[in-house]
Short mmCIF file of C-alpha atoms in Angstrom, two decimals:
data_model
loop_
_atom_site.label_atom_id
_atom_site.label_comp_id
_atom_site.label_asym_id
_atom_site.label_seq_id
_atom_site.Cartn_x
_atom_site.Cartn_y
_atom_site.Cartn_z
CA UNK A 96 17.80 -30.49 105.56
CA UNK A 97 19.66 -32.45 103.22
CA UNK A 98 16.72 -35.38 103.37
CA UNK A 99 13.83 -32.81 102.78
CA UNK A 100 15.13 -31.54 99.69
CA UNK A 101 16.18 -35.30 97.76
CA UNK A 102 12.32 -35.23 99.00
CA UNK A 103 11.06 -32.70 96.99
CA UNK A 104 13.24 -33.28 94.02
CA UNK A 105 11.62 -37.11 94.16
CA UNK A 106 8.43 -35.83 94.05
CA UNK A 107 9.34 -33.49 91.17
CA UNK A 108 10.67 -35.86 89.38
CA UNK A 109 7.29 -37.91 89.73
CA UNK A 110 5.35 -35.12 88.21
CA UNK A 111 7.22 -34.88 85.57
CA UNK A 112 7.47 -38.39 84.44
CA UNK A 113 3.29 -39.26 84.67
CA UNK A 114 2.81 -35.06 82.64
CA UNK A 115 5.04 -36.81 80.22
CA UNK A 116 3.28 -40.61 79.96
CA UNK A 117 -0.17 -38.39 79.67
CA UNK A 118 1.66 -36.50 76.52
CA UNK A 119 2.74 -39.66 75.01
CA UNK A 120 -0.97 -41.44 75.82
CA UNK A 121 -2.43 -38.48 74.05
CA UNK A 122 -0.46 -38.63 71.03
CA UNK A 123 -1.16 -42.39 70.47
CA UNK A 124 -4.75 -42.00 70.84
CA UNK A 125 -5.88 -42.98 67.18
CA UNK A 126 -8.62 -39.92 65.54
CA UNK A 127 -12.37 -40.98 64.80
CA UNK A 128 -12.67 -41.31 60.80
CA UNK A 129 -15.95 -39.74 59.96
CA UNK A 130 -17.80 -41.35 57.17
CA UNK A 131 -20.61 -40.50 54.74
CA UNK A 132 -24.33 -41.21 56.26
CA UNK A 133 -26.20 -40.38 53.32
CA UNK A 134 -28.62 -43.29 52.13
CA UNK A 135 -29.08 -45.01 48.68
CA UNK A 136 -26.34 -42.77 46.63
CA UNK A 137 -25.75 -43.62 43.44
CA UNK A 138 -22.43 -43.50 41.42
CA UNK A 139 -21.88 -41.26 38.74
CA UNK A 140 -22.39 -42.19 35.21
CA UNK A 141 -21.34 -40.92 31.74
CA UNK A 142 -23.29 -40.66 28.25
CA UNK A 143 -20.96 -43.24 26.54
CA UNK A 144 -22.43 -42.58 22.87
CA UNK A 145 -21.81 -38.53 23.94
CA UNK A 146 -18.24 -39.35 24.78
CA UNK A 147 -17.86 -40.85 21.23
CA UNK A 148 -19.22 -38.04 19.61
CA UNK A 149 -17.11 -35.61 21.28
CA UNK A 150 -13.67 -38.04 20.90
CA UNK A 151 -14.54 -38.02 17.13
CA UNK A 152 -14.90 -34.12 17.09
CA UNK A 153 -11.42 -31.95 15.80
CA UNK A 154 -11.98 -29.40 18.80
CA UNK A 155 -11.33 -32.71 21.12
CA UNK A 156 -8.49 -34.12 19.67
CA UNK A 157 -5.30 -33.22 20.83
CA UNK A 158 -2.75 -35.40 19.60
CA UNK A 159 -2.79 -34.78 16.04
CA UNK A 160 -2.31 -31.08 16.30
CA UNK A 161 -0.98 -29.24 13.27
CA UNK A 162 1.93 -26.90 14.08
CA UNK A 163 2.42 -25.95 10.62
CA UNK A 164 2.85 -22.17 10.75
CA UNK A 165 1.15 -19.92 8.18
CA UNK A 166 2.95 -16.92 6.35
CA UNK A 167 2.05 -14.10 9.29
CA UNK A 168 3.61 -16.62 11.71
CA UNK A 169 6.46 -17.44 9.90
CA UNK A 170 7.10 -13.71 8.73
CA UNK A 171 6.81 -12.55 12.52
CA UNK A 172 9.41 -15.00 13.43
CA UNK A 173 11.99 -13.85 10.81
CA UNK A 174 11.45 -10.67 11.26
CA UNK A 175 11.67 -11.25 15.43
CA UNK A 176 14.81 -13.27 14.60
CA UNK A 177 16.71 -10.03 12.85
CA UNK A 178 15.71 -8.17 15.10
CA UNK A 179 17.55 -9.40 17.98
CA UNK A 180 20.56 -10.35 15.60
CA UNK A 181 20.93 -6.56 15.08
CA UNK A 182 20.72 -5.91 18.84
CA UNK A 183 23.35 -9.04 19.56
CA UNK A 184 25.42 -6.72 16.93
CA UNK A 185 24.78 -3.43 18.09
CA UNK A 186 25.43 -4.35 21.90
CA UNK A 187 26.01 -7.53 22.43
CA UNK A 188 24.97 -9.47 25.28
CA UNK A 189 23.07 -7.25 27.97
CA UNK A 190 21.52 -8.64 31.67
CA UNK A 191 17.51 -8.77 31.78
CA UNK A 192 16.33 -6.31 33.79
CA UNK A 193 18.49 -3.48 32.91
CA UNK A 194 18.18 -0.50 31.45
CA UNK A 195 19.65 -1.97 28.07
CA UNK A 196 16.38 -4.82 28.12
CA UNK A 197 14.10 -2.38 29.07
CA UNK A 198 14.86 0.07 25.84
CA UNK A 199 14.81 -2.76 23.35
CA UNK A 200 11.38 -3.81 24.50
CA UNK A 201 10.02 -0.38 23.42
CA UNK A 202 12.63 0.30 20.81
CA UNK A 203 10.42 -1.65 18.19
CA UNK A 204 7.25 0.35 19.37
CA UNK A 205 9.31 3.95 19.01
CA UNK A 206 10.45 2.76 15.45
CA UNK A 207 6.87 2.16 14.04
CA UNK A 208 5.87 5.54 15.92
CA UNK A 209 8.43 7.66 14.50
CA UNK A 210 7.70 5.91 10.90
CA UNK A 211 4.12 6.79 10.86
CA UNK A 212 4.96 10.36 12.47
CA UNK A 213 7.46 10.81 9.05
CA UNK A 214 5.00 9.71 7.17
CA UNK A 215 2.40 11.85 8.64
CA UNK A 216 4.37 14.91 8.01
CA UNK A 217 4.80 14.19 4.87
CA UNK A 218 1.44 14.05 4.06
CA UNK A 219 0.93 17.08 5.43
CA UNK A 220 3.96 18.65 3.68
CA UNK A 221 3.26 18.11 0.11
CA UNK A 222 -0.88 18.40 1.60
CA UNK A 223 -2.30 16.90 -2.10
CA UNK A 224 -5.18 17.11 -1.18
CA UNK A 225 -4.78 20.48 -1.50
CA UNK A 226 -4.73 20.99 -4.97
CA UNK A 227 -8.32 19.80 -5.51
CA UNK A 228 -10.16 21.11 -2.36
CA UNK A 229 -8.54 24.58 -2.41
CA UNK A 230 -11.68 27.13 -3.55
CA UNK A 231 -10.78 29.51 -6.19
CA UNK A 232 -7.79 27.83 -7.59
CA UNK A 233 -7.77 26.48 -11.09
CA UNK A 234 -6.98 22.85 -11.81
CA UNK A 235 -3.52 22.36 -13.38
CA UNK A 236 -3.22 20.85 -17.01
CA UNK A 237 -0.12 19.10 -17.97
CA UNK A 238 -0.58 19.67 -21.88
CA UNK A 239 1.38 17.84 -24.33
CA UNK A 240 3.72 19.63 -27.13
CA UNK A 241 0.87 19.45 -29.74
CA UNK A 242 -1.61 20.62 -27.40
CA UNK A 243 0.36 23.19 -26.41
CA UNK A 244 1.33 24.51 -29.72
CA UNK A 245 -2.05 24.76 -30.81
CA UNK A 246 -3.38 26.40 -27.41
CA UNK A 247 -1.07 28.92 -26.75
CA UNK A 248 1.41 29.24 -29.67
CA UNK A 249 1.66 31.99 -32.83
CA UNK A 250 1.63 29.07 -35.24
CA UNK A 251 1.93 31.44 -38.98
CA UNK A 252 4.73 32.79 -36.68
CA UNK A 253 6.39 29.68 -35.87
CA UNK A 254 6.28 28.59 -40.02
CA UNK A 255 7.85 31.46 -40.62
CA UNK A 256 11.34 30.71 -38.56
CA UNK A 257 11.08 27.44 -39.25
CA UNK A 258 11.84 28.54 -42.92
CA UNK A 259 14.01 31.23 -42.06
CA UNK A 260 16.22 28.47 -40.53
CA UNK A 261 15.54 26.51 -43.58
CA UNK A 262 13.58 23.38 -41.27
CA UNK A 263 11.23 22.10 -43.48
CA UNK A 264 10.09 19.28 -41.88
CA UNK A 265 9.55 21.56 -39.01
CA UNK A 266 7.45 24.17 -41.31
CA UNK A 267 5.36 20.88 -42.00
CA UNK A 268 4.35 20.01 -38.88
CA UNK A 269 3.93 23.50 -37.85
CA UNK A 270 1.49 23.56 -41.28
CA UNK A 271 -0.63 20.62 -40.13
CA UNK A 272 -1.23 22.16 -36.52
CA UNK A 273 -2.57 25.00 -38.01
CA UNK A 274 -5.26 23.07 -40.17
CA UNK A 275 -6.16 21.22 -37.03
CA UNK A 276 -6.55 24.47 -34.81
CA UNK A 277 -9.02 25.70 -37.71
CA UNK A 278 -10.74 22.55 -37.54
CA UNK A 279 -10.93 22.69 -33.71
CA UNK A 280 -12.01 26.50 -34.23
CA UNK A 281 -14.94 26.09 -36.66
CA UNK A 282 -16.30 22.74 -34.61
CA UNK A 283 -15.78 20.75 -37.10
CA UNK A 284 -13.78 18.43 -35.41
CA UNK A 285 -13.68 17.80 -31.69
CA UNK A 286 -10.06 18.11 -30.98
CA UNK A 287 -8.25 15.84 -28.38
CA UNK A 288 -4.78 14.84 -27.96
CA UNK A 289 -5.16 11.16 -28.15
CA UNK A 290 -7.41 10.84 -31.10
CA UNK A 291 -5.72 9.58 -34.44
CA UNK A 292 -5.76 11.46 -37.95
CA UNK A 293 -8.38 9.00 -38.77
CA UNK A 294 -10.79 9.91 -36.49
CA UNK A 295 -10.60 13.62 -37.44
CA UNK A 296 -11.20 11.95 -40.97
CA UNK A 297 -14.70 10.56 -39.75
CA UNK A 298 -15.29 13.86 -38.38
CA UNK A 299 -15.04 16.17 -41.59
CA UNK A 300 -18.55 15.51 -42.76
CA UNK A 301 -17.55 17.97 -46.19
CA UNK A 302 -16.37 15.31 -48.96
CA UNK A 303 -14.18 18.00 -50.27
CA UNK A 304 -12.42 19.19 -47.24
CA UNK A 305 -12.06 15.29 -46.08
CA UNK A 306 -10.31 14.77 -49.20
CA UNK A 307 -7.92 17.48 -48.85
CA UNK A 308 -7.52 16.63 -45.22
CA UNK A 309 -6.77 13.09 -46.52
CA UNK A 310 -3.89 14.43 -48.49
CA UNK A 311 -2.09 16.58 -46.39
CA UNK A 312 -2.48 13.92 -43.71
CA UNK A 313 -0.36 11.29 -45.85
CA UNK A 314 1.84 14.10 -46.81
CA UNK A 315 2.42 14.88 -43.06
CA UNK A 316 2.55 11.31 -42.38
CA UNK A 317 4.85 10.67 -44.71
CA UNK A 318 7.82 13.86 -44.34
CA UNK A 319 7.70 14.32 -40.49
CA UNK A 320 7.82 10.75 -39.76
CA UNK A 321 10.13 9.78 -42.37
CA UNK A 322 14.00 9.79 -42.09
CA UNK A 323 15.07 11.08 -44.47
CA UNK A 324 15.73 15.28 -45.58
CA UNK A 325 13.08 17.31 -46.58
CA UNK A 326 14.19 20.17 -48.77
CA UNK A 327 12.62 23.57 -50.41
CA UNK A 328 11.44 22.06 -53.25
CA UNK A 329 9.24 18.88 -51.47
CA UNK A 330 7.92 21.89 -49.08
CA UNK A 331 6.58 23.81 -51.64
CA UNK A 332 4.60 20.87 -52.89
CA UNK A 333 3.19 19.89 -49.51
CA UNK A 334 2.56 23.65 -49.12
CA UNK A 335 0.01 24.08 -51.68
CA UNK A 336 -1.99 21.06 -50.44
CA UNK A 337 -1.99 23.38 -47.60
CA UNK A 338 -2.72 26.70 -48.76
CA UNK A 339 -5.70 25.21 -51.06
CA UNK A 340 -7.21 23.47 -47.72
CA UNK A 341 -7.05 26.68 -46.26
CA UNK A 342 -8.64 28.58 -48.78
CA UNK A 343 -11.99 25.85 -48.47
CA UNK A 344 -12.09 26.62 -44.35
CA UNK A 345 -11.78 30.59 -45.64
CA UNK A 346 -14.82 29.84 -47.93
CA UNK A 347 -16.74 27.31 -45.73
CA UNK A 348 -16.64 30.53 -43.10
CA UNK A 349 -17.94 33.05 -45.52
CA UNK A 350 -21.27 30.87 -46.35
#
């Protein structure tokens, strides 16, 4: 019994040795290298006065690149560069990734929305558009102190308390608004604010009332803008420069 089976583990043994030689004979067994069959190729070649053309071109040349950065650049990166120095302030160091990162990726983008969102609001808060598209409403005039005086004012009323309170170089001024609403009143001159006393001149085409305007132009002139006190007596002269200017626009009306 014992001699049949160192038999069969022999021939076991066999097998296994000439399965393993066959392995080994397999994997020494060199692969056929294929090869190209193709008749009469020819080898590739290259435009060489194309290739100097193109090496001479800017679009080709990459070694003398110029990294100069223009103002947009340079502005982005300053303004990047405070940015995250107020974030290193405001919270210090933070992991990517977390909830911290993720927020001051969109902070910036939340920031410009809620700045155009205030300013929208405002626009449509004070709406000025408003004032000039709104039907039926009257355009507002800013008028100076002149131009309101003669517009809207009692100006005989206004001489009066001006001497009551004993202003004369008030009562003046008061005097030579009047003359000029007449003028404006009769068309003969076309009143506006930033016109000079001269240019009413040129207006007056009457040599007579142009004279007397003249006058009590240089008296005007000469009391409101001059520092120094006006008192009853240098009113009553002025006055009657005045009065007798009056008296032509009274008789200029009648003919």
């Amino acid at each position: 019994m014992r001699i049949y089976f160192l038999s069969f583990l022999f021939i076991l043994l066999s097998f296994s040795s000439k399965g393993q030689d066959s392995l080994t004979v397999e994997k020494t067994v060199p692969k056929e290298i294929s090869y190209d069959r193709q008749q009469n190729l020819q080898p590739v070649k290259f435009n060489e006065e194309k290739l100097e053309e193109y090496k001479n071109e800017d679009e080709f040349d990459y070694l003398n690149q110029n990294t100069e950065l223009n103002w947009w650049q340079k502005f982005k990166n300053w303004l990047g560069n405070l940015w995250q120095s107020f974030i290193h302030w405001l919270v210090g160091d933070y992991k990517p990734g977390s909830f911290i990162a993720n927020f001051i990726q969109i902070a910036p983008y939340l920031i410009i929305g809620l700045i155009l969102g205030l300013i929208i609001w405002l626009f449509i808060r004070l709406n000025p558009a408003m004032r000039f598209t709104k039907k039926g409403s009257k355009p507002e005039v800013f008028l100076s102190e002149e131009e309101r005086i003669i517009a809207e004012q009692d100006i005989p009323t206004l001489i009066k308390e001006a001497l009551q309170e004993k202003n004369y170089r008030l009562a003046i001024r008061y005097y030579y608004l009047l003359i000029l609403k007449e003028l404006k009143e009769k068309k003969i001159i076309d009143y506006q604010y930033q016109k000079t006393n001269q240019e009413y001149l040129t207006e007056i085409e009457t040599s007579s009332l142009r004279s007397d305007f003249n006058q009590i132009t240089r008296l005007y002139d000469f009391i409101w803008y001059g520092s120094f006190p006006v008192n009853e007596h240098d009113y009553s002269v002025a006055a009657k420069v005045f009065r007798h200017m009056e008296e032509q626009l009274k008789q200029q009306s009648n003919e």
